[in-house]
């Protein structure tokens, strides 16, 4: 920018420059020296990589697809640096959404349609009722070269289940409840029947014991009379 200038001297063939700003153009002038005598200067331009895009946002989803929006229009790039393409990486996750499943990562590359508008991305061919993690990176063009930003934060999306699945589950649950209720009712009927039979038997036994006690008492009374 004509104001911030730094000079680095090195005896090696490479030099490391740190504390540079992201998404910024830098002009470099390289001049070799030998025994205190400088040779012809060489000038190059270089741009540092921008910050990663914002996390993708979910616009809509179905049983096998999702539509995302990434607000790349909020990313301000220096003059001469352009947004080239948006790279979407997505992968399956476990049921808790806490771990990525190995070997499930895929990617979609979408050319940036406008430098000043948000980018809409569609992802298809997903499995119903599954959790997916989605991250994105922006590829920019600067000084005739392509660079990629770091990955954004992850968005976790669960695709929808087919409506028929819920209907079948509801039917299965209803049938199970009806079957269980019938079985419980039959069990109660049988239990009541057994209880009634046991009570009848107990009453009969009690009656017979009572009759037997009466006869024993009569016999004892008769014996007493005879002995007298």
PDB file of C-alpha atoms in Angstrom:
ATOM      1  CA  UNK A   1       0.000   0.000   0.000  1.00  0.00           C
ATOM      2  CA  UNK A   2       2.996   2.253  -0.233  1.00  0.00           C
ATOM      3  CA  UNK A   3       3.143   2.785   3.520  1.00  0.00           C
ATOM      4  CA  UNK A   4       4.015  -0.488   5.238  1.00  0.00           C
ATOM      5  CA  UNK A   5       7.469  -1.615   4.141  1.00  0.00           C
ATOM      6  CA  UNK A   6       9.736  -4.272   5.535  1.00  0.00           C
ATOM      7  CA  UNK A   7      13.194  -5.410   4.616  1.00  0.00           C
ATOM      8  CA  UNK A   8      14.541  -8.874   5.252  1.00  0.00           C
ATOM      9  CA  UNK A   9      18.173  -9.847   4.777  1.00  0.00           C
ATOM     10  CA  UNK A  10      19.193 -13.469   4.541  1.00  0.00           C
ATOM     11  CA  UNK A  11      22.183 -15.479   3.461  1.00  0.00           C
ATOM     12  CA  UNK A  12      20.000 -18.472   2.608  1.00  0.00           C
ATOM     13  CA  UNK A  13      18.144 -19.132  -0.607  1.00  0.00           C
ATOM     14  CA  UNK A  14      14.794 -18.829   1.184  1.00  0.00           C
ATOM     15  CA  UNK A  15      13.211 -16.229   3.430  1.00  0.00           C
ATOM     16  CA  UNK A  16      10.199 -16.485   5.711  1.00  0.00           C
ATOM     17  CA  UNK A  17       7.868 -13.529   6.173  1.00  0.00           C
ATOM     18  CA  UNK A  18       5.450 -13.679   9.081  1.00  0.00           C
ATOM     19  CA  UNK A  19       2.804 -11.408  10.635  1.00  0.00           C
ATOM     20  CA  UNK A  20       1.203 -10.775   7.252  1.00  0.00           C
ATOM     21  CA  UNK A  21      -2.448  -9.856   6.953  1.00  0.00           C
ATOM     22  CA  UNK A  22      -4.945 -12.251   5.385  1.00  0.00           C
ATOM     23  CA  UNK A  23      -6.522 -11.461   2.004  1.00  0.00           C
ATOM     24  CA  UNK A  24      -3.889  -8.854   1.259  1.00  0.00           C
ATOM     25  CA  UNK A  25      -1.676  -8.179  -1.769  1.00  0.00           C
ATOM     26  CA  UNK A  26       2.026  -7.733  -1.213  1.00  0.00           C
ATOM     27  CA  UNK A  27       4.685  -6.521  -3.632  1.00  0.00           C
ATOM     28  CA  UNK A  28       8.125  -7.995  -3.202  1.00  0.00           C
ATOM     29  CA  UNK A  29      11.435  -6.732  -4.494  1.00  0.00           C
ATOM     30  CA  UNK A  30      14.307  -9.182  -4.476  1.00  0.00           C
ATOM     31  CA  UNK A  31      17.884  -8.002  -4.937  1.00  0.00           C
ATOM     32  CA  UNK A  32      20.846 -10.351  -4.567  1.00  0.00           C
ATOM     33  CA  UNK A  33      24.171  -9.029  -3.252  1.00  0.00           C
ATOM     34  CA  UNK A  34      27.633 -10.435  -3.700  1.00  0.00           C
ATOM     35  CA  UNK A  35      30.533  -8.997  -1.715  1.00  0.00           C
ATOM     36  CA  UNK A  36      28.507  -5.871  -1.040  1.00  0.00           C
ATOM     37  CA  UNK A  37      27.599  -5.271  -4.667  1.00  0.00           C
ATOM     38  CA  UNK A  38      23.908  -5.511  -5.570  1.00  0.00           C
ATOM     39  CA  UNK A  39      22.708  -6.901  -8.850  1.00  0.00           C
ATOM     40  CA  UNK A  40      19.516  -6.281 -10.784  1.00  0.00           C
ATOM     41  CA  UNK A  41      16.281  -6.184  -8.776  1.00  0.00           C
ATOM     42  CA  UNK A  42      13.369  -8.550  -9.435  1.00  0.00           C
ATOM     43  CA  UNK A  43       9.772  -7.676  -8.500  1.00  0.00           C
ATOM     44  CA  UNK A  44       6.938 -10.110  -7.779  1.00  0.00           C
ATOM     45  CA  UNK A  45       3.438  -9.799  -6.339  1.00  0.00           C
ATOM     46  CA  UNK A  46       1.834 -12.198  -3.906  1.00  0.00           C
ATOM     47  CA  UNK A  47      -1.502 -12.403  -2.070  1.00  0.00           C
ATOM     48  CA  UNK A  48      -2.232 -14.033   1.271  1.00  0.00           C
ATOM     49  CA  UNK A  49      -5.201 -16.374   1.611  1.00  0.00           C
ATOM     50  CA  UNK A  50      -8.509 -14.870   2.861  1.00  0.00           C
ATOM     51  CA  UNK A  51     -10.354 -15.951   5.990  1.00  0.00           C
ATOM     52  CA  UNK A  52     -12.624 -19.004   5.571  1.00  0.00           C
ATOM     53  CA  UNK A  53     -16.278 -18.453   4.593  1.00  0.00           C
ATOM     54  CA  UNK A  54     -19.091 -18.371   7.129  1.00  0.00           C
ATOM     55  CA  UNK A  55     -20.659 -21.702   8.057  1.00  0.00           C
ATOM     56  CA  UNK A  56     -23.141 -22.859   5.373  1.00  0.00           C
ATOM     57  CA  UNK A  57     -26.811 -22.364   6.250  1.00  0.00           C
ATOM     58  CA  UNK A  58     -29.596 -24.822   5.483  1.00  0.00           C
ATOM     59  CA  UNK A  59     -32.236 -23.545   3.063  1.00  0.00           C
ATOM     60  CA  UNK A  60     -34.211 -26.780   2.578  1.00  0.00           C
ATOM     61  CA  UNK A  61     -33.890 -30.559   2.787  1.00  0.00           C
ATOM     62  CA  UNK A  62     -35.625 -33.699   1.569  1.00  0.00           C
ATOM     63  CA  UNK A  63     -35.131 -37.411   2.088  1.00  0.00           C
ATOM     64  CA  UNK A  64     -32.188 -37.452  -0.346  1.00  0.00           C
ATOM     65  CA  UNK A  65     -30.981 -33.867  -0.829  1.00  0.00           C
ATOM     66  CA  UNK A  66     -30.277 -30.537   0.819  1.00  0.00           C
ATOM     67  CA  UNK A  67     -29.958 -26.978  -0.399  1.00  0.00           C
ATOM     68  CA  UNK A  68     -27.444 -24.688   1.280  1.00  0.00           C
ATOM     69  CA  UNK A  69     -26.617 -21.011   1.112  1.00  0.00           C
ATOM     70  CA  UNK A  70     -23.163 -19.563   1.772  1.00  0.00           C
ATOM     71  CA  UNK A  71     -22.849 -15.817   2.223  1.00  0.00           C
ATOM     72  CA  UNK A  72     -19.603 -15.340   0.335  1.00  0.00           C
ATOM     73  CA  UNK A  73     -20.790 -11.807  -0.525  1.00  0.00           C
ATOM     74  CA  UNK A  74     -19.757 -10.833   3.010  1.00  0.00           C
ATOM     75  CA  UNK A  75     -16.140 -11.653   2.214  1.00  0.00           C
ATOM     76  CA  UNK A  76     -14.235  -8.549   1.188  1.00  0.00           C
ATOM     77  CA  UNK A  77     -11.281  -9.190  -1.077  1.00  0.00           C
ATOM     78  CA  UNK A  78      -8.642  -6.715  -2.246  1.00  0.00           C
ATOM     79  CA  UNK A  79      -8.723  -5.398  -5.770  1.00  0.00           C
ATOM     80  CA  UNK A  80      -7.364  -7.939  -8.216  1.00  0.00           C
ATOM     81  CA  UNK A  81      -8.416 -10.941  -6.112  1.00  0.00           C
ATOM     82  CA  UNK A  82     -11.593 -12.710  -7.259  1.00  0.00           C
ATOM     83  CA  UNK A  83     -13.789 -15.517  -5.935  1.00  0.00           C
ATOM     84  CA  UNK A  84     -13.395 -18.479  -8.246  1.00  0.00           C
ATOM     85  CA  UNK A  85     -15.315 -21.433  -6.820  1.00  0.00           C
ATOM     86  CA  UNK A  86     -16.955 -22.727  -3.672  1.00  0.00           C
ATOM     87  CA  UNK A  87     -15.919 -26.202  -2.523  1.00  0.00           C
ATOM     88  CA  UNK A  88     -18.440 -28.053  -0.363  1.00  0.00           C
ATOM     89  CA  UNK A  89     -17.239 -31.079   1.611  1.00  0.00           C
ATOM     90  CA  UNK A  90     -19.848 -33.286   3.265  1.00  0.00           C
ATOM     91  CA  UNK A  91     -19.707 -36.560   5.145  1.00  0.00           C
ATOM     92  CA  UNK A  92     -21.876 -38.908   7.172  1.00  0.00           C
ATOM     93  CA  UNK A  93     -21.853 -38.749  10.954  1.00  0.00           C
ATOM     94  CA  UNK A  94     -22.846 -41.118  13.748  1.00  0.00           C
ATOM     95  CA  UNK A  95     -26.362 -40.948  15.212  1.00  0.00           C
ATOM     96  CA  UNK A  96     -25.240 -38.440  17.853  1.00  0.00           C
ATOM     97  CA  UNK A  97     -23.606 -36.146  15.290  1.00  0.00           C
ATOM     98  CA  UNK A  98     -20.355 -36.228  17.242  1.00  0.00           C
ATOM     99  CA  UNK A  99     -18.082 -38.258  14.939  1.00  0.00           C
ATOM    100  CA  UNK A 100     -17.447 -38.446  11.213  1.00  0.00           C
ATOM    101  CA  UNK A 101     -17.892 -41.880   9.663  1.00  0.00           C
ATOM    102  CA  UNK A 102     -14.720 -43.050   7.961  1.00  0.00           C
ATOM    103  CA  UNK A 103     -14.734 -43.203   4.166  1.00  0.00           C
ATOM    104  CA  UNK A 104     -17.960 -41.225   3.649  1.00  0.00           C
ATOM    105  CA  UNK A 105     -16.539 -37.796   2.704  1.00  0.00           C
ATOM    106  CA  UNK A 106     -17.511 -36.371  -0.684  1.00  0.00           C
ATOM    107  CA  UNK A 107     -17.090 -32.971  -2.326  1.00  0.00           C
ATOM    108  CA  UNK A 108     -19.001 -30.679  -4.645  1.00  0.00           C
ATOM    109  CA  UNK A 109     -17.376 -27.778  -6.512  1.00  0.00           C
ATOM    110  CA  UNK A 110     -19.589 -24.923  -7.656  1.00  0.00           C
ATOM    111  CA  UNK A 111     -18.310 -22.028  -9.753  1.00  0.00           C
ATOM    112  CA  UNK A 112     -19.039 -18.679  -8.117  1.00  0.00           C
ATOM    113  CA  UNK A 113     -21.938 -17.123 -10.019  1.00  0.00           C
ATOM    114  CA  UNK A 114     -21.566 -13.607  -8.586  1.00  0.00           C
ATOM    115  CA  UNK A 115     -18.837 -11.746  -6.750  1.00  0.00           C
ATOM    116  CA  UNK A 116     -21.429  -9.723  -4.811  1.00  0.00           C
ATOM    117  CA  UNK A 117     -24.148 -12.290  -4.008  1.00  0.00           C
ATOM    118  CA  UNK A 118     -24.596 -15.312  -1.773  1.00  0.00           C
ATOM    119  CA  UNK A 119     -24.005 -18.721  -3.347  1.00  0.00           C
ATOM    120  CA  UNK A 120     -26.670 -21.438  -3.337  1.00  0.00           C
ATOM    121  CA  UNK A 121     -25.489 -25.052  -3.464  1.00  0.00           C
ATOM    122  CA  UNK A 122     -27.553 -28.226  -3.945  1.00  0.00           C
ATOM    123  CA  UNK A 123     -26.344 -31.622  -2.723  1.00  0.00           C
ATOM    124  CA  UNK A 124     -28.151 -34.742  -3.922  1.00  0.00           C
ATOM    125  CA  UNK A 125     -27.874 -38.507  -3.546  1.00  0.00           C
ATOM    126  CA  UNK A 126     -28.050 -38.534   0.257  1.00  0.00           C
ATOM    127  CA  UNK A 127     -29.457 -41.303   2.459  1.00  0.00           C
ATOM    128  CA  UNK A 128     -32.764 -40.653   4.207  1.00  0.00           C
ATOM    129  CA  UNK A 129     -32.768 -40.135   7.958  1.00  0.00           C
ATOM    130  CA  UNK A 130     -28.968 -39.751   8.101  1.00  0.00           C
ATOM    131  CA  UNK A 131     -26.813 -37.113   9.760  1.00  0.00           C
ATOM    132  CA  UNK A 132     -24.335 -35.201   7.584  1.00  0.00           C
ATOM    133  CA  UNK A 133     -21.614 -32.719   8.419  1.00  0.00           C
ATOM    134  CA  UNK A 134     -21.058 -29.942   5.856  1.00  0.00           C
ATOM    135  CA  UNK A 135     -18.094 -27.560   5.573  1.00  0.00           C
ATOM    136  CA  UNK A 136     -16.935 -25.277   2.796  1.00  0.00           C
ATOM    137  CA  UNK A 137     -13.868 -23.505   1.518  1.00  0.00           C
ATOM    138  CA  UNK A 138     -13.530 -20.708  -1.018  1.00  0.00           C
ATOM    139  CA  UNK A 139     -11.095 -20.873  -3.905  1.00  0.00           C
ATOM    140  CA  UNK A 140      -9.811 -17.470  -4.970  1.00  0.00           C
ATOM    141  CA  UNK A 141      -7.736 -16.302  -7.908  1.00  0.00           C
ATOM    142  CA  UNK A 142      -4.917 -13.853  -7.291  1.00  0.00           C
ATOM    143  CA  UNK A 143      -1.857 -12.916  -9.316  1.00  0.00           C
ATOM    144  CA  UNK A 144      -2.727 -15.611 -11.825  1.00  0.00           C
ATOM    145  CA  UNK A 145      -2.763 -18.359  -9.180  1.00  0.00           C
ATOM    146  CA  UNK A 146      -5.484 -20.226  -7.295  1.00  0.00           C
ATOM    147  CA  UNK A 147      -5.605 -20.423  -3.515  1.00  0.00           C
ATOM    148  CA  UNK A 148      -8.025 -22.091  -1.106  1.00  0.00           C
ATOM    149  CA  UNK A 149      -9.081 -20.719   2.249  1.00  0.00           C
ATOM    150  CA  UNK A 150      -9.247 -22.831   5.378  1.00  0.00           C
ATOM    151  CA  UNK A 151     -12.435 -24.831   5.941  1.00  0.00           C
ATOM    152  CA  UNK A 152     -15.434 -23.170   7.538  1.00  0.00           C
ATOM    153  CA  UNK A 153     -17.106 -24.377  10.710  1.00  0.00           C
ATOM    154  CA  UNK A 154     -19.359 -27.422  10.237  1.00  0.00           C
ATOM    155  CA  UNK A 155     -23.116 -27.485   9.762  1.00  0.00           C
ATOM    156  CA  UNK A 156     -24.889 -30.704  10.841  1.00  0.00           C
ATOM    157  CA  UNK A 157     -27.988 -31.677   8.856  1.00  0.00           C
ATOM    158  CA  UNK A 158     -30.314 -34.663   9.238  1.00  0.00           C
ATOM    159  CA  UNK A 159     -32.155 -35.646   6.080  1.00  0.00           C
ATOM    160  CA  UNK A 160     -35.867 -36.351   6.312  1.00  0.00           C
ATOM    161  CA  UNK A 161     -37.472 -39.766   6.594  1.00  0.00           C
ATOM    162  CA  UNK A 162     -40.021 -40.859   3.979  1.00  0.00           C
ATOM    163  CA  UNK A 163     -43.562 -40.077   5.175  1.00  0.00           C
ATOM    164  CA  UNK A 164     -44.578 -43.702   4.548  1.00  0.00           C
ATOM    165  CA  UNK A 165     -42.091 -44.858   7.162  1.00  0.00           C
ATOM    166  CA  UNK A 166     -43.949 -42.968   9.881  1.00  0.00           C
ATOM    167  CA  UNK A 167     -47.326 -44.281   8.672  1.00  0.00           C
ATOM    168  CA  UNK A 168     -46.082 -47.861   8.806  1.00  0.00           C
ATOM    169  CA  UNK A 169     -44.539 -47.343  12.228  1.00  0.00           C
ATOM    170  CA  UNK A 170     -47.806 -45.841  13.475  1.00  0.00           C
ATOM    171  CA  UNK A 171     -49.744 -48.807  12.083  1.00  0.00           C
ATOM    172  CA  UNK A 172     -47.318 -51.256  13.657  1.00  0.00           C
ATOM    173  CA  UNK A 173     -47.518 -49.514  17.034  1.00  0.00           C
ATOM    174  CA  UNK A 174     -51.322 -49.376  16.892  1.00  0.00           C
ATOM    175  CA  UNK A 175     -51.519 -53.083  15.989  1.00  0.00           C
ATOM    176  CA  UNK A 176     -49.080 -53.945  18.784  1.00  0.00           C
ATOM    177  CA  UNK A 177     -51.081 -51.958  21.329  1.00  0.00           C
ATOM    178  CA  UNK A 178     -54.322 -53.653  20.210  1.00  0.00           C
ATOM    179  CA  UNK A 179     -52.703 -57.091  20.377  1.00  0.00           C
ATOM    180  CA  UNK A 180     -51.194 -56.379  23.792  1.00  0.00           C
ATOM    181  CA  UNK A 181     -54.506 -55.049  25.117  1.00  0.00           C
ATOM    182  CA  UNK A 182     -56.306 -58.176  23.880  1.00  0.00           C
ATOM    183  CA  UNK A 183     -53.680 -60.443  25.422  1.00  0.00           C
ATOM    184  CA  UNK A 184     -53.888 -58.590  28.735  1.00  0.00           C
ATOM    185  CA  UNK A 185     -57.696 -58.793  28.663  1.00  0.00           C
ATOM    186  CA  UNK A 186     -57.564 -62.534  28.003  1.00  0.00           C
ATOM    187  CA  UNK A 187     -55.051 -62.958  30.806  1.00  0.00           C
ATOM    188  CA  UNK A 188     -57.309 -61.036  33.205  1.00  0.00           C
ATOM    189  CA  UNK A 189     -60.267 -63.215  32.191  1.00  0.00           C
ATOM    190  CA  UNK A 190     -58.272 -66.387  32.800  1.00  0.00           C
ATOM    191  CA  UNK A 191     -56.944 -65.020  36.091  1.00  0.00           C
ATOM    192  CA  UNK A 192     -60.470 -64.165  37.259  1.00  0.00           C
ATOM    193  CA  UNK A 193     -61.671 -67.621  36.214  1.00  0.00           C
ATOM    194  CA  UNK A 194     -58.873 -69.346  38.129  1.00  0.00           C
ATOM    195  CA  UNK A 195     -59.472 -67.110  41.158  1.00  0.00           C
ATOM    196  CA  UNK A 196     -63.183 -67.944  41.089  1.00  0.00           C
ATOM    197  CA  UNK A 197     -62.470 -71.658  40.844  1.00  0.00           C
ATOM    198  CA  UNK A 198     -60.007 -71.455  43.738  1.00  0.00           C
ATOM    199  CA  UNK A 199     -62.549 -69.559  45.837  1.00  0.00           C
ATOM    200  CA  UNK A 200     -65.259 -72.097  45.029  1.00  0.00           C
ATOM    201  CA  UNK A 201     -62.925 -74.940  45.963  1.00  0.00           C
ATOM    202  CA  UNK A 202     -61.946 -73.175  49.173  1.00  0.00           C
ATOM    203  CA  UNK A 203     -65.603 -72.615  50.078  1.00  0.00           C
ATOM    204  CA  UNK A 204     -66.400 -76.252  49.348  1.00  0.00           C
ATOM    205  CA  UNK A 205     -63.483 -77.439  51.508  1.00  0.00           C
ATOM    206  CA  UNK A 206     -64.554 -75.100  54.304  1.00  0.00           C
ATOM    207  CA  UNK A 207     -68.125 -76.430  54.076  1.00  0.00           C
ATOM    208  CA  UNK A 208     -66.978 -80.066  54.116  1.00  0.00           C
ATOM    209  CA  UNK A 209     -64.685 -79.421  57.076  1.00  0.00           C
ATOM    210  CA  UNK A 210     -67.564 -77.768  58.873  1.00  0.00           C
ATOM    211  CA  UNK A 211     -69.852 -80.736  58.205  1.00  0.00           C
ATOM    212  CA  UNK A 212     -67.131 -83.139  59.361  1.00  0.00           C
ATOM    213  CA  UNK A 213     -66.610 -81.176  62.591  1.00  0.00           C
ATOM    214  CA  UNK A 214     -70.357 -81.309  63.225  1.00  0.00           C
ATOM    215  CA  UNK A 215     -70.469 -85.075  62.778  1.00  0.00           C
ATOM    216  CA  UNK A 216     -67.442 -85.493  65.063  1.00  0.00           C
ATOM    217  CA  UNK A 217     -69.182 -83.417  67.690  1.00  0.00           C
ATOM    218  CA  UNK A 218     -72.337 -85.524  67.353  1.00  0.00           C
ATOM    219  CA  UNK A 219     -70.316 -88.735  67.708  1.00  0.00           C
ATOM    220  CA  UNK A 220     -68.560 -87.397  70.800  1.00  0.00           C
ATOM    221  CA  UNK A 221     -71.926 -86.447  72.336  1.00  0.00           C
ATOM    222  CA  UNK A 222     -73.373 -89.879  71.624  1.00  0.00           C
ATOM    223  CA  UNK A 223     -70.338 -91.569  73.156  1.00  0.00           C
ATOM    224  CA  UNK A 224     -70.693 -89.490  76.303  1.00  0.00           C
ATOM    225  CA  UNK A 225     -74.351 -90.527  76.628  1.00  0.00           C
ATOM    226  CA  UNK A 226     -73.566 -94.198  76.181  1.00  0.00           C
ATOM    227  CA  UNK A 227     -70.814 -94.116  78.768  1.00  0.00           C
ATOM    228  CA  UNK A 228     -73.102 -92.366  81.231  1.00  0.00           C
TER     229      UNK A 228
END
